[in-house]
Each structure stands twice: as C-alpha cells, then as structure tokens.
Amino acid sequence: MSTPRDPHDSGAVASLTRLPGVGSARLAALLRCHTPVDAFERLSSGRPLDHRLQRWFRPDLVASLRVAAREFDPVAEAERLESAGIHATWLGCDDYPALLAVDGAAPTTLFSLGSFDALAARRVAIIGTRNASTAGLATARELGCALADHDVTVVSGLARGIDGAAHGGVRSSSGAGKAVAVVGSGPDVVYPRRHRDLWWWIAEHGLLLSEWPPGTPPDAWRFPERNRIIAALCEVLVVVESRERGGSLITARDALDRDIEVMAVPGSPRVRASLGTNKLLVDGATPATCVDDVLVALGLDHRRAGVVPFDPRPTPVGAQAEVLRACEGEPCTLDVLVQRTGLDLTVAALAAARLEHDGWLVEVGGWFEPTRSHFASSPEQWIPGESA
C-alpha cells in the first residue's frame, strides 16, 4: 500500500522479514493491507489484522509470531539501517523501482546501498561461470568497461569469476556507466570476501541490491533466487561463459521468460566453460563477439556513442501485432477488429486491452485507435512484421 512513510517503516520491514514463517508471499500480502509499522505493531500486540489476511495468517501462526516479534525492535533496526547507509523499500512503496514493480516475480523487499539512479540508464546484464577461463575473464572485463564507456549500466551478481570481472571492467572505465550488483546475502555481508573492495566501490558509485535484510548469510539457495532480479533489471543479457548446467543458464531462462534478448559469447567446444554458452547459441541466442554486437542489440549507435530513437513500449507480437495492424488507418470497434483479424472475440479483446495498457492503443467510447509515440514516425518502425 502506498502511503506516507513512517520514519521507522524501514526498521519494521527489516524486522518483519526476520520473523519465522513470514515468507515473501505472506509478507507481500501483509504489506498490501498495512504499513510496515502498523503490521509489526499488530503482530506483536495481538491486535487483529485486516480480514483479507485470514487465509495467510491463521490463529496458530499469529500466536507464534506474537512471541517471535518480542525479539525485534523496529526503532533500533531503523537506526542501524540509517547508520549503515542501507535503504529499505518494499513492493507498493513509492520509491520501489518501477522496473521491478511490474515484474511477476518481484521481490517483496529490497535493501540497498547506493542510488537507484543507476537504473535510469540503458542496462545490460553480464553473467557467467565462477570457474571462468582466463579468456572469459578478460572478455567480461573488456565488455564491462566498453559498455560503461558508452554510458550503459552493467548488471551482474558480483560472484567470483565472470560477474566480478564484468564489474571490475566498469570500475576501470572512464565513462558514465554504473555497476548494479544483485547479491545473495545481506547488503552488508560481503561475499566472496575477495570482492570486498569492489563491493564497497559499487555501493558508493553504483547500486548494490539484496532482497535480504542486513546480516543475512550467503546461503547457497539464495543465489538462484536472486537470478530472477538480475534478469528483470536488464534489457539485454550476455552470458560470457557457462557450463552445460551452470546457474547462468537459469538466469538466461529467466530473461527469456521476460522476452529479454539473450546473447552468448561463442567459445571453443574444447573448453568446458563454453559448453553452456555454445548450447545457448544453438538454441537461438544472439552471438556476442564484440561490444558492438551488444550495443546494436541494445539499440545504441556505437559510432557516436549515443542513443538512436527507440520505443520503450513492449513490442507487440502474435495477436497483439494483428490487432495493431487492423487499427491502422481508422479507429475500430471490437467487432470490426474480429472481422479484420479473424481472431476469436476473447483473444482480440485481450490483445486490445494489453495494447492499451502498453500504450499502443487508446480506447474512446468503444473505438480503438493507435497512439503515435514520439519515438516512431511511421508504422513501419513499430508494427512487427512490416518492413520499410
């Protein structure tokens, strides 16, 4: 719920995440109905929760949470967060990153060091195996540096190997590109320790994100969990090296599920660290042989290091593309759309609703007509399947 923040909301959120039995989904439901301070006060005092939460908080759970809540002090927690420079936000809060808020698997809470401004630039994720080859490390470092030189934000997981090399490349850049690290521990728990200097450099000059509160250890299961956040934050994902069953392939699948372009650096079939990336290429990933390939995929004109006109709206495909083409020329009612496209009424209605939501169509009095973004000057630039 979006309401003015209480000064102690951040401490209450951190305390709520630590309560046993309050997982991400249950916490999200709780924060849709109550502010963090109010939620914690109700749980700790036994005051009833909103009636909509009955299926999430059974009497036995509420009773155990009332006892557990005695171990936490939201006011002291808020002071510790402020002292450490850690910012806390949650799904539904005004300062929660919009990029993640629209994601179907958005983390309920975020604890961060640095500035969310790093997410305002174009964004490329660079990921790969921890057991990288010398060539792979060099490639990741060079790619991170080159993208930062073109003012592109580089997103990664700050693990050893490819991740750390990519962010090390950003650090060596003289450009305006930032580093965004999504970590699998609390934002104050440096892991791996060899990245201590890089960790705090990113916290100062970029953005370090975790869905876990301060003090959370780097348990192995947390790393696959955080991969979805890396995928959700990027516009293009580049896998530099990955073994055949590497964790990077999980992130690539997360990206594909979000219709984000996946690129892979080709490697020798003799190198185990390239088996996964080569498989991605066989499965249709775009080859990334140099930074120019990535810039082209991102929509940047590398010849002048600037942004060519691009449309931030999701590209319509399938039924949406058919409906959009049918509306070109003159406004259409839903019945006319069905006649022109041959689509089922339900399919056409859903496609039109999605196009309206994404900003491609506007509906006035039952008539649909295309909007005209300042990013596009002709239908051929934005209607899939049409060529100039």
XYZ file of C-alpha atoms in Angstrom:
388
model
C 0.000 0.000 0.000
C 1.338 3.424 -0.980
C 1.141 5.811 1.984
C 3.488 8.397 3.525
C 6.396 6.588 5.111
C 6.762 6.412 8.845
C 10.388 7.108 9.889
C 10.506 3.610 11.357
C 8.951 1.764 8.409
C 12.352 0.598 7.198
C 13.133 -0.954 10.581
C 9.704 -2.560 10.688
C 10.207 -4.061 7.212
C 13.580 -5.483 8.227
C 12.040 -6.922 11.385
C 9.122 -8.450 9.505
C 11.455 -10.223 7.061
C 13.179 -11.891 10.009
C 10.014 -13.334 11.563
C 9.844 -17.131 11.184
C 7.005 -18.219 8.938
C 6.638 -14.860 7.181
C 7.897 -15.632 3.691
C 7.929 -13.354 0.691
C 4.342 -14.044 -0.467
C 2.880 -13.746 3.019
C 4.804 -10.547 3.663
C 3.616 -9.088 0.350
C 0.011 -9.787 1.333
C 0.593 -8.208 4.736
C 2.087 -5.032 3.257
C -0.785 -4.679 0.808
C -3.095 -4.226 3.790
C -0.953 -2.489 6.407
C 2.024 -0.167 6.578
C 5.154 -1.884 7.938
C 4.949 -0.165 11.325
C 1.249 -0.945 11.673
C 1.768 -4.549 10.564
C 4.534 -5.161 13.074
C 2.583 -3.481 15.880
C -0.461 -5.640 15.181
C 1.560 -8.850 15.063
C 3.488 -8.040 18.230
C 0.465 -6.843 20.247
C -2.139 -9.313 19.089
C -4.364 -6.659 17.530
C -6.378 -8.173 14.667
C -5.084 -7.965 11.125
C -7.147 -6.897 8.133
C -9.837 -9.506 7.442
C -8.392 -10.095 3.960
C -5.347 -11.699 5.589
C -7.216 -14.525 7.304
C -6.048 -17.194 4.868
C -2.448 -16.000 5.179
C -2.314 -15.670 8.962
C -4.063 -18.478 10.774
C -4.580 -18.115 14.560
C -1.758 -20.515 15.417
C 0.702 -18.606 13.213
C -0.403 -15.251 14.639
C 0.139 -16.603 18.151
C 3.673 -17.787 17.354
C 4.511 -14.512 15.594
C 3.400 -12.536 18.623
C 6.010 -14.358 20.686
C 8.709 -14.132 17.994
C 8.149 -10.386 17.479
C 9.359 -9.713 21.026
C 12.890 -10.407 19.825
C 12.866 -7.437 17.437
C 12.842 -3.674 17.852
C 11.870 -1.804 14.656
C 13.078 1.516 16.040
C 16.543 0.162 16.818
C 16.558 -1.679 13.466
C 15.758 1.570 11.623
C 18.618 3.311 13.409
C 21.024 0.528 12.429
C 19.942 0.751 8.793
C 20.408 4.514 8.762
C 23.807 4.232 10.399
C 24.927 1.713 7.764
C 23.516 3.790 4.908
C 21.190 0.940 3.910
C 17.920 1.920 2.259
C 14.880 -0.326 2.684
C 11.833 -0.365 0.430
C 9.024 -2.762 -0.338
C 6.621 -3.661 -3.115
C 3.965 -0.957 -3.247
C 6.138 1.740 -1.722
C 6.566 4.927 -3.768
C 10.338 4.551 -4.033
C 10.295 0.883 -5.055
C 11.988 0.601 -8.503
C 9.357 0.675 -11.238
C 11.416 -1.794 -13.303
C 10.863 -4.455 -10.673
C 7.395 -3.417 -9.572
C 5.911 -4.612 -12.877
C 7.704 -7.966 -12.750
C 5.608 -11.012 -11.942
C 8.270 -12.322 -9.545
C 9.247 -9.008 -7.956
C 10.965 -9.302 -4.566
C 8.738 -8.116 -1.738
C 11.535 -6.190 -0.049
C 14.745 -4.557 -1.214
C 17.702 -3.470 0.872
C 20.201 -1.350 -0.999
C 23.400 0.640 -0.855
C 23.947 3.332 -3.462
C 21.487 5.055 -5.736
C 18.542 3.816 -7.804
C 19.645 6.394 -10.403
C 21.855 3.649 -11.843
C 18.673 2.004 -13.134
C 17.700 5.063 -15.185
C 20.307 4.344 -17.884
C 20.299 1.599 -20.532
C 21.054 -1.715 -18.835
C 22.930 -4.867 -19.847
C 23.486 -7.870 -17.607
C 26.801 -9.711 -17.918
C 26.877 -13.093 -16.221
C 28.782 -16.347 -16.340
C 30.500 -19.147 -14.527
C 32.505 -18.768 -11.346
C 35.108 -21.131 -12.823
C 35.922 -18.981 -15.806
C 38.831 -19.320 -18.183
C 41.457 -16.612 -18.480
C 39.998 -15.628 -21.829
C 36.494 -15.499 -20.361
C 37.583 -13.217 -17.533
C 39.305 -10.911 -19.992
C 36.231 -10.833 -22.228
C 33.916 -9.997 -19.316
C 36.255 -7.261 -18.096
C 36.606 -5.709 -21.543
C 32.874 -5.888 -22.195
C 32.020 -4.301 -18.843
C 34.492 -1.494 -19.459
C 33.346 -0.867 -23.034
C 29.668 -0.758 -22.087
C 30.383 1.654 -19.246
C 32.348 3.785 -21.731
C 29.078 4.041 -23.678
C 27.216 5.082 -20.502
C 25.481 1.715 -20.151
C 24.721 0.322 -16.694
C 26.146 -3.160 -16.172
C 24.092 -5.530 -14.010
C 25.588 -8.672 -12.504
C 25.703 -10.801 -9.384
C 29.169 -9.893 -8.041
C 30.090 -13.562 -7.730
C 33.648 -14.646 -8.393
C 34.537 -15.319 -11.997
C 32.656 -13.603 -14.815
C 30.441 -11.436 -12.587
C 33.306 -9.865 -10.705
C 35.344 -9.406 -13.873
C 32.473 -7.554 -15.569
C 32.061 -5.173 -12.653
C 35.818 -4.774 -12.434
C 35.668 -3.607 -16.039
C 33.077 -0.969 -15.125
C 35.370 0.223 -12.355
C 38.208 0.733 -14.832
C 36.033 2.699 -17.258
C 36.230 6.454 -17.683
C 32.618 6.565 -18.921
C 29.417 7.307 -17.042
C 28.176 3.712 -16.954
C 27.315 2.383 -13.498
C 27.556 -1.033 -11.886
C 24.480 -2.676 -10.357
C 25.158 -5.745 -8.224
C 22.356 -8.077 -7.110
C 23.760 -10.119 -4.247
C 22.710 -13.305 -2.486
C 23.379 -12.123 1.059
C 22.536 -9.095 3.153
C 23.899 -5.858 1.661
C 26.422 -5.649 4.494
C 27.665 -9.248 4.214
C 30.477 -9.218 1.666
C 30.654 -12.411 -0.386
C 33.011 -13.536 -1.728
C 35.492 -11.782 0.524
C 37.918 -11.294 -2.349
C 35.447 -8.757 -3.733
C 35.408 -6.592 -0.616
C 36.928 -3.540 -2.330
C 34.720 -3.955 -5.417
C 31.656 -4.475 -3.219
C 32.067 -1.175 -1.401
C 33.082 0.643 -4.592
C 29.783 -0.387 -6.190
C 27.894 0.644 -3.045
C 29.473 4.103 -3.308
C 29.405 4.650 -7.082
C 26.581 2.418 -8.330
C 23.877 0.295 -6.718
C 24.088 -2.818 -4.584
C 20.768 -4.655 -4.166
C 19.556 -7.508 -1.997
C 16.109 -8.830 -1.163
C 17.532 -9.974 2.162
C 17.992 -7.799 5.281
C 21.380 -6.900 6.766
C 23.218 -9.769 8.369
C 21.747 -12.438 6.066
C 24.409 -15.067 5.306
C 25.250 -16.111 1.717
C 23.411 -19.446 1.807
C 23.724 -21.375 -1.449
C 19.960 -21.425 -2.156
C 19.773 -17.630 -2.190
C 21.861 -17.255 -5.350
C 19.489 -18.974 -7.792
C 16.711 -16.935 -6.156
C 18.387 -13.616 -6.886
C 18.940 -14.513 -10.574
C 15.383 -13.515 -11.483
C 16.124 -9.987 -10.232
C 19.178 -9.732 -12.492
C 17.017 -10.800 -15.436
C 14.240 -8.364 -14.560
C 16.617 -5.401 -14.353
C 18.284 -5.762 -17.756
C 17.294 -5.028 -21.334
C 19.851 -7.417 -22.807
C 21.563 -10.322 -21.043
C 25.004 -11.526 -22.105
C 26.355 -14.901 -20.976
C 30.143 -14.852 -21.347
C 30.901 -18.396 -20.192
C 28.710 -21.098 -18.696
C 28.997 -24.788 -18.142
C 26.374 -27.111 -19.520
C 24.275 -26.949 -16.367
C 25.536 -23.686 -14.955
C 23.486 -21.255 -12.892
C 23.874 -18.711 -15.679
C 21.512 -20.802 -17.784
C 18.860 -20.345 -15.099
C 19.258 -16.583 -15.402
C 19.115 -16.859 -19.194
C 15.851 -18.789 -18.897
C 14.521 -16.119 -16.524
C 15.411 -13.492 -19.130
C 13.747 -15.414 -21.966
C 10.612 -15.764 -19.854
C 10.543 -11.964 -19.748
C 11.124 -11.566 -23.504
C 14.594 -10.124 -22.851
C 17.187 -10.752 -25.530
C 19.829 -13.289 -24.527
C 23.277 -13.116 -26.097
C 26.158 -15.528 -25.682
C 29.883 -15.305 -26.327
C 30.967 -18.176 -28.606
C 33.695 -20.402 -27.224
C 35.776 -23.374 -28.110
C 33.977 -26.732 -27.814
C 37.129 -27.959 -26.069
C 36.544 -25.587 -23.134
C 34.052 -26.803 -20.525
C 33.239 -23.228 -19.543
C 31.868 -22.647 -23.043
C 29.578 -25.667 -23.308
C 26.610 -23.777 -21.892
C 27.098 -20.654 -23.984
C 27.527 -22.682 -27.158
C 24.305 -24.519 -26.338
C 22.539 -21.163 -25.959
C 23.759 -20.217 -29.428
C 22.468 -23.480 -30.873
C 19.123 -22.776 -29.197
C 18.885 -19.348 -30.822
C 20.759 -16.883 -28.619
C 22.365 -13.953 -30.433
C 26.169 -14.167 -30.753
C 28.109 -11.541 -28.823
C 31.515 -11.352 -30.486
C 32.307 -7.756 -29.511
C 30.788 -4.801 -27.701
C 29.298 -3.526 -30.976
C 27.069 -6.622 -31.136
C 25.691 -5.789 -27.699
C 25.231 -2.108 -28.497
C 23.296 -2.982 -31.631
C 21.051 -5.343 -29.648
C 20.511 -2.601 -27.100
C 19.671 -0.017 -29.733
C 22.726 2.168 -29.296
C 24.581 3.684 -32.238
C 28.149 2.838 -31.293
C 29.572 5.089 -33.981
C 28.645 8.152 -31.957
C 28.042 6.589 -28.548
C 24.509 7.937 -28.426
C 21.029 6.555 -28.346
C 19.192 6.085 -31.606
C 15.431 6.522 -31.345
C 13.911 3.546 -29.622
C 10.476 2.773 -28.322
C 10.315 1.777 -24.651
C 6.966 0.033 -25.093
C 6.930 -3.789 -25.297
C 6.955 -4.881 -28.939
C 3.564 -6.335 -29.932
C 3.706 -9.898 -31.253
C 1.178 -12.506 -32.331
C -2.433 -11.475 -31.795
C -1.381 -8.068 -30.470
C 0.507 -7.310 -33.696
C -2.506 -8.382 -35.783
C -4.857 -6.162 -33.780
C -2.479 -3.222 -34.019
C -2.225 -3.559 -37.801
C -6.009 -3.814 -38.061
C -6.391 -0.481 -36.256
C -4.027 1.340 -38.620
C -5.815 3.869 -40.822
C -9.037 4.335 -38.900
C -10.484 3.602 -35.441
C -12.073 0.179 -34.935
C -14.646 -1.293 -32.610
C -14.005 -4.723 -31.125
C -16.427 -6.274 -33.638
C -14.510 -4.725 -36.524
C -11.223 -5.994 -35.082
C -12.639 -9.526 -35.006
C -13.760 -9.210 -38.634
C -10.425 -7.836 -39.848
C -8.179 -10.237 -37.956
C -10.265 -13.385 -37.847
C -9.361 -13.734 -34.185
C -11.671 -15.105 -31.541
C -13.565 -12.342 -29.719
C -11.896 -13.122 -26.387
C -8.423 -13.217 -27.932
C -8.990 -9.916 -29.745
C -10.347 -8.265 -26.593
C -7.389 -9.394 -24.503
C -4.926 -8.263 -27.190
C -6.583 -4.843 -27.438
C -6.557 -4.462 -23.652
C -2.845 -5.330 -23.498
C -2.057 -2.884 -26.314
C -3.960 -0.165 -24.489
C -2.114 -0.978 -21.255
C 1.257 -0.842 -23.032
C 0.449 2.457 -24.746
C -0.031 1.255 -28.324
C -3.787 1.838 -28.497
C -6.201 4.293 -26.959
C -9.878 3.419 -26.464
C -12.519 6.132 -26.648
C -16.190 5.252 -26.463
C -15.613 1.685 -27.605
C -13.376 2.683 -30.535
C -9.703 1.704 -30.615
C -7.078 3.738 -32.445
C -3.256 3.731 -32.430
C -1.303 6.211 -30.373
C 1.635 7.952 -32.008
C 4.759 7.797 -29.906
C 7.380 10.497 -30.465
C 9.822 7.618 -30.847
C 8.205 6.438 -34.080
C 7.414 8.473 -37.155
C 5.921 5.747 -39.354
C 4.028 2.498 -38.843
C 6.882 0.517 -40.355
C 9.086 1.456 -37.397
C 6.853 -0.069 -34.817
C 4.487 -2.612 -36.325
C 6.115 -6.076 -36.212
C 6.217 -7.890 -39.490
C 6.334 -4.743 -41.604
C 9.479 -3.624 -43.382
C 10.449 -0.231 -44.710
